[in-house]
C-alpha cells in the first residue's frame, strides 16, 4: 500500500470534490468576548464595524477565500517555533454539527478546505 503525504491526499480530495461551497452564514452570537473576537478575525459581516474585541488585535495573517489563518492565542509546544496558527471558516458555525446541519451536501468539502488552507 502506498502512503501519500497528507497535503497530497487532501489536494486530491479537493480536486475530486464537485459539491458547491456552503452559502453565507452571518454571525449572530455574542457581542463581546472570545466569540466576537473569532467573528472579527473571520471578517464575518455580522460583526463588521464593531471595535476589535481581541486582546491580541484583529490582524489576519493569511486570508483565503472561505477561511482565514491567524496566530492562535495559545503557543505551540514541542516545536522550535512557538507561534501556533489557527485556520477557521469565514462563515459562522457554532460547532461542527452546525456546519453539517447547515451545509449537508458540502460540509466535508469545507473541512477539507480548512485543512488545505492550514498548510
PDB file of N, CA, C and O in Angstrom, residues 47-111:
ATOM      1  N   UNK A  47     -20.265  41.091  12.230  1.00  0.00           N
ATOM      2  CA  UNK A  47     -19.607  41.895  13.265  1.00  0.00           C
ATOM      3  C   UNK A  47     -18.810  43.047  12.658  1.00  0.00           C
ATOM      4  O   UNK A  47     -17.975  43.649  13.337  1.00  0.00           O
ATOM      5  N   UNK A  48     -19.082  43.345  11.406  1.00  0.00           N
ATOM      6  CA  UNK A  48     -18.376  44.451  10.737  1.00  0.00           C
ATOM      7  C   UNK A  48     -18.686  45.768  11.427  1.00  0.00           C
ATOM      8  O   UNK A  48     -19.798  46.009  11.877  1.00  0.00           O
ATOM      9  N   UNK A  49     -17.684  46.590  11.545  1.00  0.00           N
ATOM     10  CA  UNK A  49     -17.863  47.922  12.115  1.00  0.00           C
ATOM     11  C   UNK A  49     -17.750  47.992  13.624  1.00  0.00           C
ATOM     12  O   UNK A  49     -17.758  49.086  14.184  1.00  0.00           O
ATOM     13  N   UNK A  50     -17.658  46.861  14.308  1.00  0.00           N
ATOM     14  CA  UNK A  50     -17.515  46.865  15.760  1.00  0.00           C
ATOM     15  C   UNK A  50     -16.037  46.999  16.128  1.00  0.00           C
ATOM     16  O   UNK A  50     -15.167  46.511  15.417  1.00  0.00           O
ATOM     17  N   UNK A  51     -15.774  47.652  17.234  1.00  0.00           N
ATOM     18  CA  UNK A  51     -14.397  47.792  17.712  1.00  0.00           C
ATOM     19  C   UNK A  51     -13.815  46.405  17.996  1.00  0.00           C
ATOM     20  O   UNK A  51     -14.520  45.510  18.476  1.00  0.00           O
ATOM     21  N   UNK A  52     -12.542  46.229  17.694  1.00  0.00           N
ATOM     22  CA  UNK A  52     -11.885  44.939  17.884  1.00  0.00           C
ATOM     23  C   UNK A  52     -11.978  44.505  19.346  1.00  0.00           C
ATOM     24  O   UNK A  52     -11.626  45.257  20.251  1.00  0.00           O
ATOM     25  N   UNK A  53     -12.444  43.287  19.564  1.00  0.00           N
ATOM     26  CA  UNK A  53     -12.578  42.772  20.923  1.00  0.00           C
ATOM     27  C   UNK A  53     -11.459  41.791  21.291  1.00  0.00           C
ATOM     28  O   UNK A  53     -11.479  41.221  22.369  1.00  0.00           O
ATOM     29  N   UNK A  54     -10.497  41.593  20.396  1.00  0.00           N
ATOM     30  CA  UNK A  54      -9.409  40.641  20.626  1.00  0.00           C
ATOM     31  C   UNK A  54      -8.258  41.326  21.363  1.00  0.00           C
ATOM     32  O   UNK A  54      -7.745  42.340  20.890  1.00  0.00           O
ATOM     33  N   UNK A  55      -7.841  40.748  22.469  1.00  0.00           N
ATOM     34  CA  UNK A  55      -6.740  41.357  23.228  1.00  0.00           C
ATOM     35  C   UNK A  55      -5.445  41.368  22.422  1.00  0.00           C
ATOM     36  O   UNK A  55      -4.599  42.234  22.626  1.00  0.00           O
ATOM     37  N   UNK A  56      -5.282  40.433  21.480  1.00  0.00           N
ATOM     38  CA  UNK A  56      -4.084  40.367  20.642  1.00  0.00           C
ATOM     39  C   UNK A  56      -4.232  41.158  19.350  1.00  0.00           C
ATOM     40  O   UNK A  56      -3.351  41.168  18.511  1.00  0.00           O
ATOM     41  N   UNK A  57      -5.369  41.798  19.135  1.00  0.00           N
ATOM     42  CA  UNK A  57      -5.626  42.542  17.908  1.00  0.00           C
ATOM     43  C   UNK A  57      -6.401  41.714  16.907  1.00  0.00           C
ATOM     44  O   UNK A  57      -6.572  40.512  17.077  1.00  0.00           O
ATOM     45  N   UNK A  58      -6.871  42.345  15.863  1.00  0.00           N
ATOM     46  CA  UNK A  58      -7.719  41.681  14.868  1.00  0.00           C
ATOM     47  C   UNK A  58      -7.006  41.506  13.532  1.00  0.00           C
ATOM     48  O   UNK A  58      -7.637  41.538  12.473  1.00  0.00           O
ATOM     49  N   UNK A  59      -5.694  41.322  13.566  1.00  0.00           N
ATOM     50  CA  UNK A  59      -4.938  41.148  12.335  1.00  0.00           C
ATOM     51  C   UNK A  59      -5.017  39.700  11.853  1.00  0.00           C
ATOM     52  O   UNK A  59      -4.695  38.771  12.590  1.00  0.00           O
ATOM     53  N   UNK A  60      -5.428  39.529  10.604  1.00  0.00           N
ATOM     54  CA  UNK A  60      -5.477  38.216   9.983  1.00  0.00           C
ATOM     55  C   UNK A  60      -4.144  37.987   9.290  1.00  0.00           C
ATOM     56  O   UNK A  60      -3.668  38.837   8.547  1.00  0.00           O
ATOM     57  N   UNK A  61      -3.531  36.855   9.543  1.00  0.00           N
ATOM     58  CA  UNK A  61      -2.228  36.567   8.960  1.00  0.00           C
ATOM     59  C   UNK A  61      -2.346  36.155   7.503  1.00  0.00           C
ATOM     60  O   UNK A  61      -1.607  36.619   6.658  1.00  0.00           O
ATOM     61  N   UNK A  62      -3.290  35.272   7.192  1.00  0.00           N
ATOM     62  CA  UNK A  62      -3.450  34.789   5.824  1.00  0.00           C
ATOM     63  C   UNK A  62      -4.932  34.695   5.493  1.00  0.00           C
ATOM     64  O   UNK A  62      -5.612  33.784   5.964  1.00  0.00           O
ATOM     65  N   UNK A  63      -5.430  35.618   4.678  1.00  0.00           N
ATOM     66  CA  UNK A  63      -6.826  35.490   4.253  1.00  0.00           C
ATOM     67  C   UNK A  63      -6.939  34.538   3.066  1.00  0.00           C
ATOM     68  O   UNK A  63      -6.104  34.552   2.166  1.00  0.00           O
ATOM     69  N   UNK A  64      -7.921  33.679   3.090  1.00  0.00           N
ATOM     70  CA  UNK A  64      -8.245  32.783   1.983  1.00  0.00           C
ATOM     71  C   UNK A  64      -9.670  33.113   1.550  1.00  0.00           C
ATOM     72  O   UNK A  64     -10.346  33.919   2.176  1.00  0.00           O
ATOM     73  N   UNK A  65     -10.153  32.484   0.519  1.00  0.00           N
ATOM     74  CA  UNK A  65     -11.499  32.763   0.031  1.00  0.00           C
ATOM     75  C   UNK A  65     -12.560  32.490   1.085  1.00  0.00           C
ATOM     76  O   UNK A  65     -13.389  33.345   1.378  1.00  0.00           O
ATOM     77  N   UNK A  66     -12.545  31.301   1.674  1.00  0.00           N
ATOM     78  CA  UNK A  66     -13.581  30.899   2.632  1.00  0.00           C
ATOM     79  C   UNK A  66     -13.074  30.721   4.055  1.00  0.00           C
ATOM     80  O   UNK A  66     -13.838  30.370   4.943  1.00  0.00           O
ATOM     81  N   UNK A  67     -11.774  30.926   4.272  1.00  0.00           N
ATOM     82  CA  UNK A  67     -11.180  30.749   5.598  1.00  0.00           C
ATOM     83  C   UNK A  67     -10.180  31.874   5.867  1.00  0.00           C
ATOM     84  O   UNK A  67      -9.810  32.612   4.962  1.00  0.00           O
ATOM     85  N   UNK A  68      -9.772  31.967   7.114  1.00  0.00           N
ATOM     86  CA  UNK A  68      -8.690  32.877   7.497  1.00  0.00           C
ATOM     87  C   UNK A  68      -7.760  32.131   8.442  1.00  0.00           C
ATOM     88  O   UNK A  68      -8.188  31.253   9.185  1.00  0.00           O
ATOM     89  N   UNK A  69      -6.480  32.482   8.406  1.00  0.00           N
ATOM     90  CA  UNK A  69      -5.485  31.900   9.293  1.00  0.00           C
ATOM     91  C   UNK A  69      -4.844  33.032  10.082  1.00  0.00           C
ATOM     92  O   UNK A  69      -4.497  34.063   9.521  1.00  0.00           O
ATOM     93  N   UNK A  70      -4.706  32.822  11.375  1.00  0.00           N
ATOM     94  CA  UNK A  70      -4.120  33.850  12.242  1.00  0.00           C
ATOM     95  C   UNK A  70      -3.347  33.175  13.362  1.00  0.00           C
ATOM     96  O   UNK A  70      -3.475  31.969  13.583  1.00  0.00           O
ATOM     97  N   UNK A  71      -2.540  33.970  14.048  1.00  0.00           N
ATOM     98  CA  UNK A  71      -1.778  33.448  15.183  1.00  0.00           C
ATOM     99  C   UNK A  71      -2.749  33.103  16.311  1.00  0.00           C
ATOM    100  O   UNK A  71      -3.569  33.925  16.704  1.00  0.00           O
ATOM    101  N   UNK A  72      -2.658  31.868  16.788  1.00  0.00           N
ATOM    102  CA  UNK A  72      -3.508  31.419  17.883  1.00  0.00           C
ATOM    103  C   UNK A  72      -3.094  32.149  19.159  1.00  0.00           C
ATOM    104  O   UNK A  72      -1.951  32.577  19.299  1.00  0.00           O
ATOM    105  N   UNK A  73      -4.024  32.261  20.078  1.00  0.00           N
ATOM    106  CA  UNK A  73      -3.743  32.932  21.337  1.00  0.00           C
ATOM    107  C   UNK A  73      -2.862  32.082  22.244  1.00  0.00           C
ATOM    108  O   UNK A  73      -2.226  32.580  23.146  1.00  0.00           O
ATOM    109  N   UNK A  74      -2.830  30.782  21.992  1.00  0.00           N
ATOM    110  CA  UNK A  74      -2.005  29.858  22.765  1.00  0.00           C
ATOM    111  C   UNK A  74      -0.764  29.513  21.958  1.00  0.00           C
ATOM    112  O   UNK A  74      -0.813  29.410  20.740  1.00  0.00           O
ATOM    113  N   UNK A  75       0.344  29.330  22.639  1.00  0.00           N
ATOM    114  CA  UNK A  75       1.597  28.993  21.974  1.00  0.00           C
ATOM    115  C   UNK A  75       1.647  27.510  21.619  1.00  0.00           C
ATOM    116  O   UNK A  75       1.037  26.674  22.278  1.00  0.00           O
ATOM    117  N   UNK A  76       2.422  27.210  20.581  1.00  0.00           N
ATOM    118  CA  UNK A  76       2.687  25.828  20.204  1.00  0.00           C
ATOM    119  C   UNK A  76       3.694  25.244  21.185  1.00  0.00           C
ATOM    120  O   UNK A  76       4.532  25.955  21.724  1.00  0.00           O
ATOM    121  N   UNK A  77       3.592  23.954  21.412  1.00  0.00           N
ATOM    122  CA  UNK A  77       4.561  23.279  22.276  1.00  0.00           C
ATOM    123  C   UNK A  77       5.179  22.129  21.501  1.00  0.00           C
ATOM    124  O   UNK A  77       4.576  21.595  20.569  1.00  0.00           O
ATOM    125  N   UNK A  78       6.394  21.774  21.866  1.00  0.00           N
ATOM    126  CA  UNK A  78       7.082  20.667  21.221  1.00  0.00           C
ATOM    127  C   UNK A  78       7.683  21.027  19.874  1.00  0.00           C
ATOM    128  O   UNK A  78       8.085  20.148  19.124  1.00  0.00           O
ATOM    129  N   UNK A  79       7.724  22.306  19.539  1.00  0.00           N
ATOM    130  CA  UNK A  79       8.278  22.773  18.263  1.00  0.00           C
ATOM    131  C   UNK A  79       9.287  23.876  18.539  1.00  0.00           C
ATOM    132  O   UNK A  79       9.222  24.536  19.571  1.00  0.00           O
ATOM    133  N   UNK A  80      10.175  24.108  17.583  1.00  0.00           N
ATOM    134  CA  UNK A  80      11.117  25.212  17.763  1.00  0.00           C
ATOM    135  C   UNK A  80      10.400  26.563  17.620  1.00  0.00           C
ATOM    136  O   UNK A  80      10.729  27.525  18.288  1.00  0.00           O
ATOM    137  N   UNK A  81       9.399  26.629  16.746  1.00  0.00           N
ATOM    138  CA  UNK A  81       8.591  27.852  16.610  1.00  0.00           C
ATOM    139  C   UNK A  81       7.456  27.780  17.627  1.00  0.00           C
ATOM    140  O   UNK A  81       6.815  26.746  17.787  1.00  0.00           O
ATOM    141  N   UNK A  82       7.228  28.869  18.324  1.00  0.00           N
ATOM    142  CA  UNK A  82       6.191  28.851  19.356  1.00  0.00           C
ATOM    143  C   UNK A  82       4.863  29.451  18.895  1.00  0.00           C
ATOM    144  O   UNK A  82       3.878  29.373  19.617  1.00  0.00           O
ATOM    145  N   UNK A  83       4.830  30.040  17.701  1.00  0.00           N
ATOM    146  CA  UNK A  83       3.582  30.602  17.204  1.00  0.00           C
ATOM    147  C   UNK A  83       2.729  29.501  16.590  1.00  0.00           C
ATOM    148  O   UNK A  83       3.124  28.862  15.622  1.00  0.00           O
ATOM    149  N   UNK A  84       1.571  29.286  17.171  1.00  0.00           N
ATOM    150  CA  UNK A  84       0.623  28.302  16.637  1.00  0.00           C
ATOM    151  C   UNK A  84      -0.353  29.046  15.735  1.00  0.00           C
ATOM    152  O   UNK A  84      -0.842  30.112  16.088  1.00  0.00           O
ATOM    153  N   UNK A  85      -0.601  28.503  14.560  1.00  0.00           N
ATOM    154  CA  UNK A  85      -1.546  29.115  13.634  1.00  0.00           C
ATOM    155  C   UNK A  85      -2.876  28.385  13.703  1.00  0.00           C
ATOM    156  O   UNK A  85      -2.919  27.172  13.875  1.00  0.00           O
ATOM    157  N   UNK A  86      -3.950  29.141  13.557  1.00  0.00           N
ATOM    158  CA  UNK A  86      -5.294  28.595  13.604  1.00  0.00           C
ATOM    159  C   UNK A  86      -6.036  29.027  12.349  1.00  0.00           C
ATOM    160  O   UNK A  86      -5.983  30.202  11.967  1.00  0.00           O
ATOM    161  N   UNK A  87      -6.710  28.107  11.688  1.00  0.00           N
ATOM    162  CA  UNK A  87      -7.486  28.401  10.484  1.00  0.00           C
ATOM    163  C   UNK A  87      -8.954  28.128  10.788  1.00  0.00           C
ATOM    164  O   UNK A  87      -9.294  27.037  11.269  1.00  0.00           O
ATOM    165  N   UNK A  88      -9.802  29.115  10.521  1.00  0.00           N
ATOM    166  CA  UNK A  88     -11.235  28.996  10.790  1.00  0.00           C
ATOM    167  C   UNK A  88     -12.021  29.430   9.558  1.00  0.00           C
ATOM    168  O   UNK A  88     -11.516  30.173   8.722  1.00  0.00           O
ATOM    169  N   UNK A  89     -13.283  28.980   9.433  1.00  0.00           N
ATOM    170  CA  UNK A  89     -14.103  29.435   8.303  1.00  0.00           C
ATOM    171  C   UNK A  89     -14.544  30.883   8.490  1.00  0.00           C
ATOM    172  O   UNK A  89     -14.662  31.366   9.611  1.00  0.00           O
ATOM    173  N   UNK A  90     -14.752  31.581   7.380  1.00  0.00           N
ATOM    174  CA  UNK A  90     -15.292  32.938   7.457  1.00  0.00           C
ATOM    175  C   UNK A  90     -16.754  32.918   7.889  1.00  0.00           C
ATOM    176  O   UNK A  90     -17.213  33.800   8.581  1.00  0.00           O
ATOM    177  N   UNK A  91     -17.490  31.894   7.450  1.00  0.00           N
ATOM    178  CA  UNK A  91     -18.884  31.756   7.857  1.00  0.00           C
ATOM    179  C   UNK A  91     -18.958  31.383   9.320  1.00  0.00           C
ATOM    180  O   UNK A  91     -18.026  30.794   9.875  1.00  0.00           O
ATOM    181  N   UNK A  92     -20.086  31.707   9.937  1.00  0.00           N
ATOM    182  CA  UNK A  92     -20.276  31.406  11.348  1.00  0.00           C
ATOM    183  C   UNK A  92     -20.980  30.069  11.522  1.00  0.00           C
ATOM    184  O   UNK A  92     -22.067  29.857  10.992  1.00  0.00           O
ATOM    185  N   UNK A  93     -20.326  29.159  12.241  1.00  0.00           N
ATOM    186  CA  UNK A  93     -20.921  27.899  12.664  1.00  0.00           C
ATOM    187  C   UNK A  93     -20.615  27.752  14.143  1.00  0.00           C
ATOM    188  O   UNK A  93     -19.470  27.926  14.562  1.00  0.00           O
ATOM    189  N   UNK A  94     -21.609  27.436  14.928  1.00  0.00           N
ATOM    190  CA  UNK A  94     -21.373  27.325  16.367  1.00  0.00           C
ATOM    191  C   UNK A  94     -20.489  26.123  16.698  1.00  0.00           C
ATOM    192  O   UNK A  94     -19.744  26.151  17.667  1.00  0.00           O
ATOM    193  N   UNK A  95     -20.561  25.077  15.871  1.00  0.00           N
ATOM    194  CA  UNK A  95     -19.716  23.897  16.052  1.00  0.00           C
ATOM    195  C   UNK A  95     -19.806  23.045  14.785  1.00  0.00           C
ATOM    196  O   UNK A  95     -20.498  23.399  13.831  1.00  0.00           O
ATOM    197  N   UNK A  96     -19.128  21.911  14.771  1.00  0.00           N
ATOM    198  CA  UNK A  96     -19.090  21.091  13.563  1.00  0.00           C
ATOM    199  C   UNK A  96     -20.468  20.514  13.221  1.00  0.00           C
ATOM    200  O   UNK A  96     -20.813  20.339  12.058  1.00  0.00           O
ATOM    201  N   UNK A  97     -21.289  20.251  14.228  1.00  0.00           N
ATOM    202  CA  UNK A  97     -22.652  19.775  13.966  1.00  0.00           C
ATOM    203  C   UNK A  97     -23.471  20.843  13.260  1.00  0.00           C
ATOM    204  O   UNK A  97     -24.278  20.535  12.376  1.00  0.00           O
ATOM    205  N   UNK A  98     -23.276  22.093  13.640  1.00  0.00           N
ATOM    206  CA  UNK A  98     -23.963  23.203  12.988  1.00  0.00           C
ATOM    207  C   UNK A  98     -23.546  23.294  11.524  1.00  0.00           C
ATOM    208  O   UNK A  98     -24.386  23.493  10.643  1.00  0.00           O
ATOM    209  N   UNK A  99     -22.250  23.124  11.241  1.00  0.00           N
ATOM    210  CA  UNK A  99     -21.762  23.107   9.862  1.00  0.00           C
ATOM    211  C   UNK A  99     -22.431  21.978   9.082  1.00  0.00           C
ATOM    212  O   UNK A  99     -22.941  22.183   7.986  1.00  0.00           O
ATOM    213  N   UNK A 100     -22.464  20.795   9.653  1.00  0.00           N
ATOM    214  CA  UNK A 100     -23.064  19.641   8.978  1.00  0.00           C
ATOM    215  C   UNK A 100     -24.561  19.861   8.733  1.00  0.00           C
ATOM    216  O   UNK A 100     -25.083  19.557   7.669  1.00  0.00           O
ATOM    217  N   UNK A 101     -25.264  20.438   9.714  1.00  0.00           N
ATOM    218  CA  UNK A 101     -26.704  20.660   9.574  1.00  0.00           C
ATOM    219  C   UNK A 101     -27.012  21.765   8.574  1.00  0.00           C
ATOM    220  O   UNK A 101     -27.964  21.665   7.811  1.00  0.00           O
ATOM    221  N   UNK A 102     -26.207  22.840   8.584  1.00  0.00           N
ATOM    222  CA  UNK A 102     -26.446  23.970   7.684  1.00  0.00           C
ATOM    223  C   UNK A 102     -26.062  23.628   6.250  1.00  0.00           C
ATOM    224  O   UNK A 102     -26.667  24.107   5.304  1.00  0.00           O
ATOM    225  N   UNK A 103     -25.060  22.799   6.097  1.00  0.00           N
ATOM    226  CA  UNK A 103     -24.485  22.540   4.785  1.00  0.00           C
ATOM    227  C   UNK A 103     -24.326  21.034   4.560  1.00  0.00           C
ATOM    228  O   UNK A 103     -23.211  20.535   4.412  1.00  0.00           O
ATOM    229  N   UNK A 104     -25.446  20.284   4.516  1.00  0.00           N
ATOM    230  CA  UNK A 104     -25.340  18.824   4.467  1.00  0.00           C
ATOM    231  C   UNK A 104     -24.638  18.274   3.232  1.00  0.00           C
ATOM    232  O   UNK A 104     -24.060  17.197   3.284  1.00  0.00           O
ATOM    233  N   UNK A 105     -24.670  18.999   2.121  1.00  0.00           N
ATOM    234  CA  UNK A 105     -24.061  18.492   0.893  1.00  0.00           C
ATOM    235  C   UNK A 105     -22.596  18.871   0.728  1.00  0.00           C
ATOM    236  O   UNK A 105     -21.916  18.306  -0.127  1.00  0.00           O
ATOM    237  N   UNK A 106     -22.115  19.843   1.512  1.00  0.00           N
ATOM    238  CA  UNK A 106     -20.745  20.324   1.288  1.00  0.00           C
ATOM    239  C   UNK A 106     -19.921  20.469   2.561  1.00  0.00           C
ATOM    240  O   UNK A 106     -18.817  20.988   2.506  1.00  0.00           O
ATOM    241  N   UNK A 107     -20.413  19.996   3.695  1.00  0.00           N
ATOM    242  CA  UNK A 107     -19.670  20.205   4.940  1.00  0.00           C
ATOM    243  C   UNK A 107     -18.320  19.500   4.909  1.00  0.00           C
ATOM    244  O   UNK A 107     -17.333  20.022   5.434  1.00  0.00           O
ATOM    245  N   UNK A 108     -18.242  18.344   4.283  1.00  0.00           N
ATOM    246  CA  UNK A 108     -16.963  17.637   4.213  1.00  0.00           C
ATOM    247  C   UNK A 108     -15.969  18.408   3.350  1.00  0.00           C
ATOM    248  O   UNK A 108     -14.788  18.473   3.662  1.00  0.00           O
ATOM    249  N   UNK A 109     -16.454  19.016   2.275  1.00  0.00           N
ATOM    250  CA  UNK A 109     -15.582  19.843   1.428  1.00  0.00           C
ATOM    251  C   UNK A 109     -15.050  21.039   2.211  1.00  0.00           C
ATOM    252  O   UNK A 109     -13.899  21.444   2.032  1.00  0.00           O
ATOM    253  N   UNK A 110     -15.884  21.600   3.093  1.00  0.00           N
ATOM    254  CA  UNK A 110     -15.437  22.727   3.915  1.00  0.00           C
ATOM    255  C   UNK A 110     -14.331  22.277   4.866  1.00  0.00           C
ATOM    256  O   UNK A 110     -13.340  22.981   5.051  1.00  0.00           O
ATOM    257  N   UNK A 111     -14.473  21.092   5.451  1.00  0.00           N
ATOM    258  CA  UNK A 111     -13.410  20.578   6.325  1.00  0.00           C
ATOM    259  C   UNK A 111     -12.118  20.360   5.565  1.00  0.00           C
ATOM    260  O   UNK A 111     -11.025  20.682   6.043  1.00  0.00           O
TER     261      UNK A 111
END
